[in-house]
mmCIF file of C-alpha atoms in Angstrom:
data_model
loop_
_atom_site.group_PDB
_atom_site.id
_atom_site.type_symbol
_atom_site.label_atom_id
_atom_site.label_comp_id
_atom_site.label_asym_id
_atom_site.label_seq_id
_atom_site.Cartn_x
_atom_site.Cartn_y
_atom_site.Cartn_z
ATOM 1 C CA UNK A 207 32.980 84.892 282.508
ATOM 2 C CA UNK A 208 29.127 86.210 282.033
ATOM 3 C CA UNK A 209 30.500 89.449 281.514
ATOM 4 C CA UNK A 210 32.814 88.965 279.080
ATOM 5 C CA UNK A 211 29.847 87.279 277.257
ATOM 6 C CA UNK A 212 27.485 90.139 277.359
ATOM 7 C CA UNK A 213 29.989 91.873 275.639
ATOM 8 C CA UNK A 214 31.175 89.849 273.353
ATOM 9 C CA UNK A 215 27.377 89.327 272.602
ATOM 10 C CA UNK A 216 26.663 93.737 272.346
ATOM 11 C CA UNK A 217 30.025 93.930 270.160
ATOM 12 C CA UNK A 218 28.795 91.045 267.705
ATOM 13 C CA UNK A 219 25.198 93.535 267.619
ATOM 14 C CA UNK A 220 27.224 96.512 267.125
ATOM 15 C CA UNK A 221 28.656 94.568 264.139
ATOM 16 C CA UNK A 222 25.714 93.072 262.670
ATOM 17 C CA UNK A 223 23.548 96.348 263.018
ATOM 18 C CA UNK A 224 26.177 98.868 261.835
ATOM 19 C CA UNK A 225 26.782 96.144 258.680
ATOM 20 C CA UNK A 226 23.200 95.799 258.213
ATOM 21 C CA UNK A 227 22.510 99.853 257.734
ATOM 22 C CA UNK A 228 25.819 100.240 255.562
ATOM 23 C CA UNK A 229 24.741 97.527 253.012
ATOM 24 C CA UNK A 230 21.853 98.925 253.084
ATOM 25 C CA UNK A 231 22.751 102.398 252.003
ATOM 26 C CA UNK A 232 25.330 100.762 249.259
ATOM 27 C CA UNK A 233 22.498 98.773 247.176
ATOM 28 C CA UNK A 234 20.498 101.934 247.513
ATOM 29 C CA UNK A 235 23.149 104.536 246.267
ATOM 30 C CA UNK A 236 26.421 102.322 245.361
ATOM 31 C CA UNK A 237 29.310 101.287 246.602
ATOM 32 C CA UNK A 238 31.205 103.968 245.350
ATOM 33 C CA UNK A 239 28.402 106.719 245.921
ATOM 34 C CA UNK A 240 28.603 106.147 250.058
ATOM 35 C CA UNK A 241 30.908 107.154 251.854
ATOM 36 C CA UNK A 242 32.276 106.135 255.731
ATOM 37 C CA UNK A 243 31.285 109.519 257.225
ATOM 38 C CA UNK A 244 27.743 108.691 255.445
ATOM 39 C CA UNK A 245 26.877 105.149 257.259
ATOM 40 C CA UNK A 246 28.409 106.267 260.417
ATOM 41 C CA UNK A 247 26.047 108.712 260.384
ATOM 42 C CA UNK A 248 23.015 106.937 259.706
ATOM 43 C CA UNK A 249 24.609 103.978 262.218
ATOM 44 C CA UNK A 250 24.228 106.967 264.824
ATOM 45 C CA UNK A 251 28.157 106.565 265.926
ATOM 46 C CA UNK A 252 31.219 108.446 265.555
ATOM 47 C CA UNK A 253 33.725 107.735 262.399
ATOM 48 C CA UNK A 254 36.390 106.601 264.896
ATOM 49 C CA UNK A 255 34.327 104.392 266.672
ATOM 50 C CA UNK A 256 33.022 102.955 263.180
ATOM 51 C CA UNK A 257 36.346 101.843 262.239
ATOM 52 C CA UNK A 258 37.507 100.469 265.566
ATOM 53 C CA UNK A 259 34.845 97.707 264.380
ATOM 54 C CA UNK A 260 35.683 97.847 260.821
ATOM 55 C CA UNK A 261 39.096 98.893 259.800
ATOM 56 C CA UNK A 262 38.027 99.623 255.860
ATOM 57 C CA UNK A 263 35.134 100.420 254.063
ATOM 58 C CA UNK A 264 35.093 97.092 252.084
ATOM 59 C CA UNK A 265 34.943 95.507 255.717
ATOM 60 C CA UNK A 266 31.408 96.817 256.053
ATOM 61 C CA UNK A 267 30.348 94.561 253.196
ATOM 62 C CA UNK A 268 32.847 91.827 253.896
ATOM 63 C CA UNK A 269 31.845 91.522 257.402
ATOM 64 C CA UNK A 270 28.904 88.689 256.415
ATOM 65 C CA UNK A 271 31.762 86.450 255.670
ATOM 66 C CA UNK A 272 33.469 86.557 258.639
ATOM 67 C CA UNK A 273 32.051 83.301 260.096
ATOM 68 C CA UNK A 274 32.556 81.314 257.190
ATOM 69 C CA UNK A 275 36.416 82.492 257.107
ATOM 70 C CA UNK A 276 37.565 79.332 259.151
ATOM 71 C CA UNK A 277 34.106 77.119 258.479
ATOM 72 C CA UNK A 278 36.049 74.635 255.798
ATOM 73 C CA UNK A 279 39.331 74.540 258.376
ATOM 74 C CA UNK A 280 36.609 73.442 261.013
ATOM 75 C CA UNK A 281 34.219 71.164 258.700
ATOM 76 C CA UNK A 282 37.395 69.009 257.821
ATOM 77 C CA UNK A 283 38.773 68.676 260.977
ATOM 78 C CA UNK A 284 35.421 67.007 261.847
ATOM 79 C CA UNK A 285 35.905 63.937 259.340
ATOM 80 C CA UNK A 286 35.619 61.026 258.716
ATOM 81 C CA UNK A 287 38.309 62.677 256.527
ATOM 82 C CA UNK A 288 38.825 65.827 255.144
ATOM 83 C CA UNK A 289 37.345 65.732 251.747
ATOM 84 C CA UNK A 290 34.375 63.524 252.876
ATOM 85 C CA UNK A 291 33.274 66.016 255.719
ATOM 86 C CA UNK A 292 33.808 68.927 252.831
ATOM 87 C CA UNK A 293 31.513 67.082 250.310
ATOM 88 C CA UNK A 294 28.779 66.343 252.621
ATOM 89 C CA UNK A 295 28.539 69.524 254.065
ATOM 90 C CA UNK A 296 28.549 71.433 250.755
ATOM 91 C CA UNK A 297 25.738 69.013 249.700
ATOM 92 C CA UNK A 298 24.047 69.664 253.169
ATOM 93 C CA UNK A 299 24.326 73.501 252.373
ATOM 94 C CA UNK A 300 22.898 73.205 248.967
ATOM 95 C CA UNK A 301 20.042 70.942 250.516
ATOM 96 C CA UNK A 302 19.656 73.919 253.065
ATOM 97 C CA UNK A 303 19.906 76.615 250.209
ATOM 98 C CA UNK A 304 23.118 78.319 252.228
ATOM 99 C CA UNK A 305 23.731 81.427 250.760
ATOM 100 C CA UNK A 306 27.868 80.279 250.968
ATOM 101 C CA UNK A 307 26.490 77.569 247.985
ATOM 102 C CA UNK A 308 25.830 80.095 245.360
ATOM 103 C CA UNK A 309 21.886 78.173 245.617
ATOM 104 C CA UNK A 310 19.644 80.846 247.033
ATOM 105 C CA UNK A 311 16.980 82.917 245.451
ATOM 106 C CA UNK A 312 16.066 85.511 248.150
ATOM 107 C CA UNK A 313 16.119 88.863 246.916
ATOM 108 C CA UNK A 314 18.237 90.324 249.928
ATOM 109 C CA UNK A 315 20.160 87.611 249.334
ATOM 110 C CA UNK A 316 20.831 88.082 245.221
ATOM 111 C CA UNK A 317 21.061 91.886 245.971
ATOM 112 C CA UNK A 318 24.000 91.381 248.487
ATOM 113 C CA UNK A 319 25.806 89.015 245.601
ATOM 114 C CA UNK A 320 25.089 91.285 243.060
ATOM 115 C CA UNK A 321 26.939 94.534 244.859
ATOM 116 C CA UNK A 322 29.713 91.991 246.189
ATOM 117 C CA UNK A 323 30.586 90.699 242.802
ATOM 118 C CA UNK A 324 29.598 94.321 240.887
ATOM 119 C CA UNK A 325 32.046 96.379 243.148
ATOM 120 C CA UNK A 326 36.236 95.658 242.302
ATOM 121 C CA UNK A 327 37.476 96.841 245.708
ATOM 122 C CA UNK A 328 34.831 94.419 247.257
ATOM 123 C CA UNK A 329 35.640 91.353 244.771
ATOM 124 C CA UNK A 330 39.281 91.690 245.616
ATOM 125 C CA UNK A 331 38.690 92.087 249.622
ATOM 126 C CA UNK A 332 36.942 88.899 249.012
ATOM 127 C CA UNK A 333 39.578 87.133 247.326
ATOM 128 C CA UNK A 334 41.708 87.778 250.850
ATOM 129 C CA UNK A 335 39.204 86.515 252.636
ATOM 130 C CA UNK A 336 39.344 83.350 250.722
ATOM 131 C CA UNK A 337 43.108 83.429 251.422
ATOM 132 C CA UNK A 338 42.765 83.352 255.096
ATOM 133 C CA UNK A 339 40.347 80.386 254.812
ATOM 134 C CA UNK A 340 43.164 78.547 252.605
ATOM 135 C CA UNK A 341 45.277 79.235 254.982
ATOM 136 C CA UNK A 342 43.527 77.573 258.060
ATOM 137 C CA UNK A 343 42.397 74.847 255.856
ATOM 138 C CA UNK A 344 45.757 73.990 255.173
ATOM 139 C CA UNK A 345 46.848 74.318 259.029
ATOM 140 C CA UNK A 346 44.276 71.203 259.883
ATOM 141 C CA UNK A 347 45.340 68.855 256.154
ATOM 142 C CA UNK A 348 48.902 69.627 257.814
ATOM 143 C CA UNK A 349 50.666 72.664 257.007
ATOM 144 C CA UNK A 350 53.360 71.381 254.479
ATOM 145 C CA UNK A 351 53.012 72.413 250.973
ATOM 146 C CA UNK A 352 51.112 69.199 249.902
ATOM 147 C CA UNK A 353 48.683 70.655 252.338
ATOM 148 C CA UNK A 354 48.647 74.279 250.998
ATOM 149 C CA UNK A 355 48.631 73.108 247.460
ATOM 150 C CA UNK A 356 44.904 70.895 248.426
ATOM 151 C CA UNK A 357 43.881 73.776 250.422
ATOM 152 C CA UNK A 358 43.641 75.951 247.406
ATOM 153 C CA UNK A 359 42.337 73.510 245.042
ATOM 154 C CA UNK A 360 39.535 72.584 247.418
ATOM 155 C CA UNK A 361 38.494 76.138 248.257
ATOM 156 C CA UNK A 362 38.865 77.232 243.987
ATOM 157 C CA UNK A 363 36.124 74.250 243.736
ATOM 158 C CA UNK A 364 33.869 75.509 246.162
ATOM 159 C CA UNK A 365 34.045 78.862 244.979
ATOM 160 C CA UNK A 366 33.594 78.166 241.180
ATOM 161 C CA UNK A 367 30.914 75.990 242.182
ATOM 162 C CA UNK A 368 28.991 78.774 244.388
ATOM 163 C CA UNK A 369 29.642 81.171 241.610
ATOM 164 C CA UNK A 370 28.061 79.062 238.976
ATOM 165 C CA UNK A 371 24.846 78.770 241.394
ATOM 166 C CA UNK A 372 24.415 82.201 241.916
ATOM 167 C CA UNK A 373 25.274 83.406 238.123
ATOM 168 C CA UNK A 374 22.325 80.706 236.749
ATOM 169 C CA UNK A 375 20.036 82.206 239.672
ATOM 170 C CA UNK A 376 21.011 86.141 238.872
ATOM 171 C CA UNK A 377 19.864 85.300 235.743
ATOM 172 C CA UNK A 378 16.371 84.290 235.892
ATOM 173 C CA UNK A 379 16.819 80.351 236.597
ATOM 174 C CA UNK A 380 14.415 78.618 239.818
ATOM 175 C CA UNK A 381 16.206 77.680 242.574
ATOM 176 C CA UNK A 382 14.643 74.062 241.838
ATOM 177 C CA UNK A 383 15.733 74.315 238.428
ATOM 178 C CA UNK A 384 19.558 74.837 239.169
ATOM 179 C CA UNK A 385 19.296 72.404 242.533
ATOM 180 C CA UNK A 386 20.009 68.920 240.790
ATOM 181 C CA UNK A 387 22.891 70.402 237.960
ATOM 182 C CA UNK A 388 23.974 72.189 241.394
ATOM 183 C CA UNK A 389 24.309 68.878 243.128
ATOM 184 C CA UNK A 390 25.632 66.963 240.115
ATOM 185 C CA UNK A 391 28.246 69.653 239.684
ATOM 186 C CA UNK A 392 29.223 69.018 243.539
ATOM 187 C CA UNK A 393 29.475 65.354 243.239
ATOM 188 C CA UNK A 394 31.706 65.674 240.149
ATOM 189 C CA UNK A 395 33.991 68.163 241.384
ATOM 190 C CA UNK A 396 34.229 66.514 245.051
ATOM 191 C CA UNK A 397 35.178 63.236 242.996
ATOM 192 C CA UNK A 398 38.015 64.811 241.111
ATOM 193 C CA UNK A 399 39.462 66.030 244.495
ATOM 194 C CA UNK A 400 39.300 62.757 245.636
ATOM 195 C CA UNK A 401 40.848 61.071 242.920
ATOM 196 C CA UNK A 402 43.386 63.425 242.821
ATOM 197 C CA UNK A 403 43.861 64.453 246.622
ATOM 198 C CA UNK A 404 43.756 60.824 248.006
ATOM 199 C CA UNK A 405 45.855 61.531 250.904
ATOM 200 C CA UNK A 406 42.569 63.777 252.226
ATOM 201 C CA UNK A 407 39.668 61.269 251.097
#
């Protein structure tokens, strides 16, 4: 049982390191300008081996995501119901400044958002992400299509609500400046679920 956590532990390393150089390399050059021969290269492994740990090239980028895929399908499954467990922990993350909330001014962090957002293959790669994270989140409200049909109005609000963080921040606006419209904005929007989702509140 150790064992298999060593290496579960060295493979999530592998992940983060070869992610970290490969990022780094596309806000240098661009997206575009890099390609998979390049980071494995500079991540010291073989081309193979580099996508037996990330099957595309957008999964280099993507890869920061990965443990937020199934974070809303495990937030609401926490309650006191779904929507309530959702609100609060947006709010918590916006209290935190979690990069997920859109409210974060770091300039690694900005940079990353910035290439993610710039780059079409890597907008659209992120758009299936958000699919799979529908998709769990409907498995806990249920499965049926009521619960598919919340699912993907819950995780639209998040996401237009992270977007509209990070677009006032890209653009010159303090962190403290956007942090009450940013909360505000949450409230609202987690009270129109609620009114209209009342079988999850």
């Amino acid at each position: 049982m150790g064992e298999i956590g060593l290496r579960e532990r060295k493979k999530q390393r592998m992940y983060q390191a070869v992610s970290d150089i490969a990022i780094g390399l596309f806000l240098e050059k661009g997206f575009d300008a890099v390609s998979v021969a390049e980071v494995a290269a500079a991540a010291e492994i073989s081309k193979p081996t580099l996508f037996r740990y990330f099957p595309t090239k957008e999964d280099l980028v993507l890869h920061r995501f990965a443990d937020h895929e199934d974070e809303p399908a495990r937030v609401a499954a926490r309650g006191p119901s779904p929507l309530t467990a959702l609100r609060r922990h947006f709010l918590d993350g916006l209290e935190r400044r979690d990069p997920v909330t859109g409210l974060n001014d770091a300039p690694q962090v900005l940079a990353y958002h910035r290439l993610l957002y710039g780059t079409p293959s890597l907008a659209a790669g992120m758009f299936r992400y958000l699919e799979r994270s529908e998709a769990a989140l409907a498995g806990v409200l249920g499965g049926d299509l009521g619960a598919r049909l919340a699912a993907g109005q819950i995780i639209a609000v998040q996401r237009v609500l992270a977007l509209e963080n990070w677009r006032r921040i890209a653009d010159g606006e303090a962190v403290e400046q956007v942090r009450p419209d940013a909360v505000a904005a949450a409230e609202e929007a987690f009270a129109q679920l609620e009114a209209g989702l009342p079988r999850y509140a």
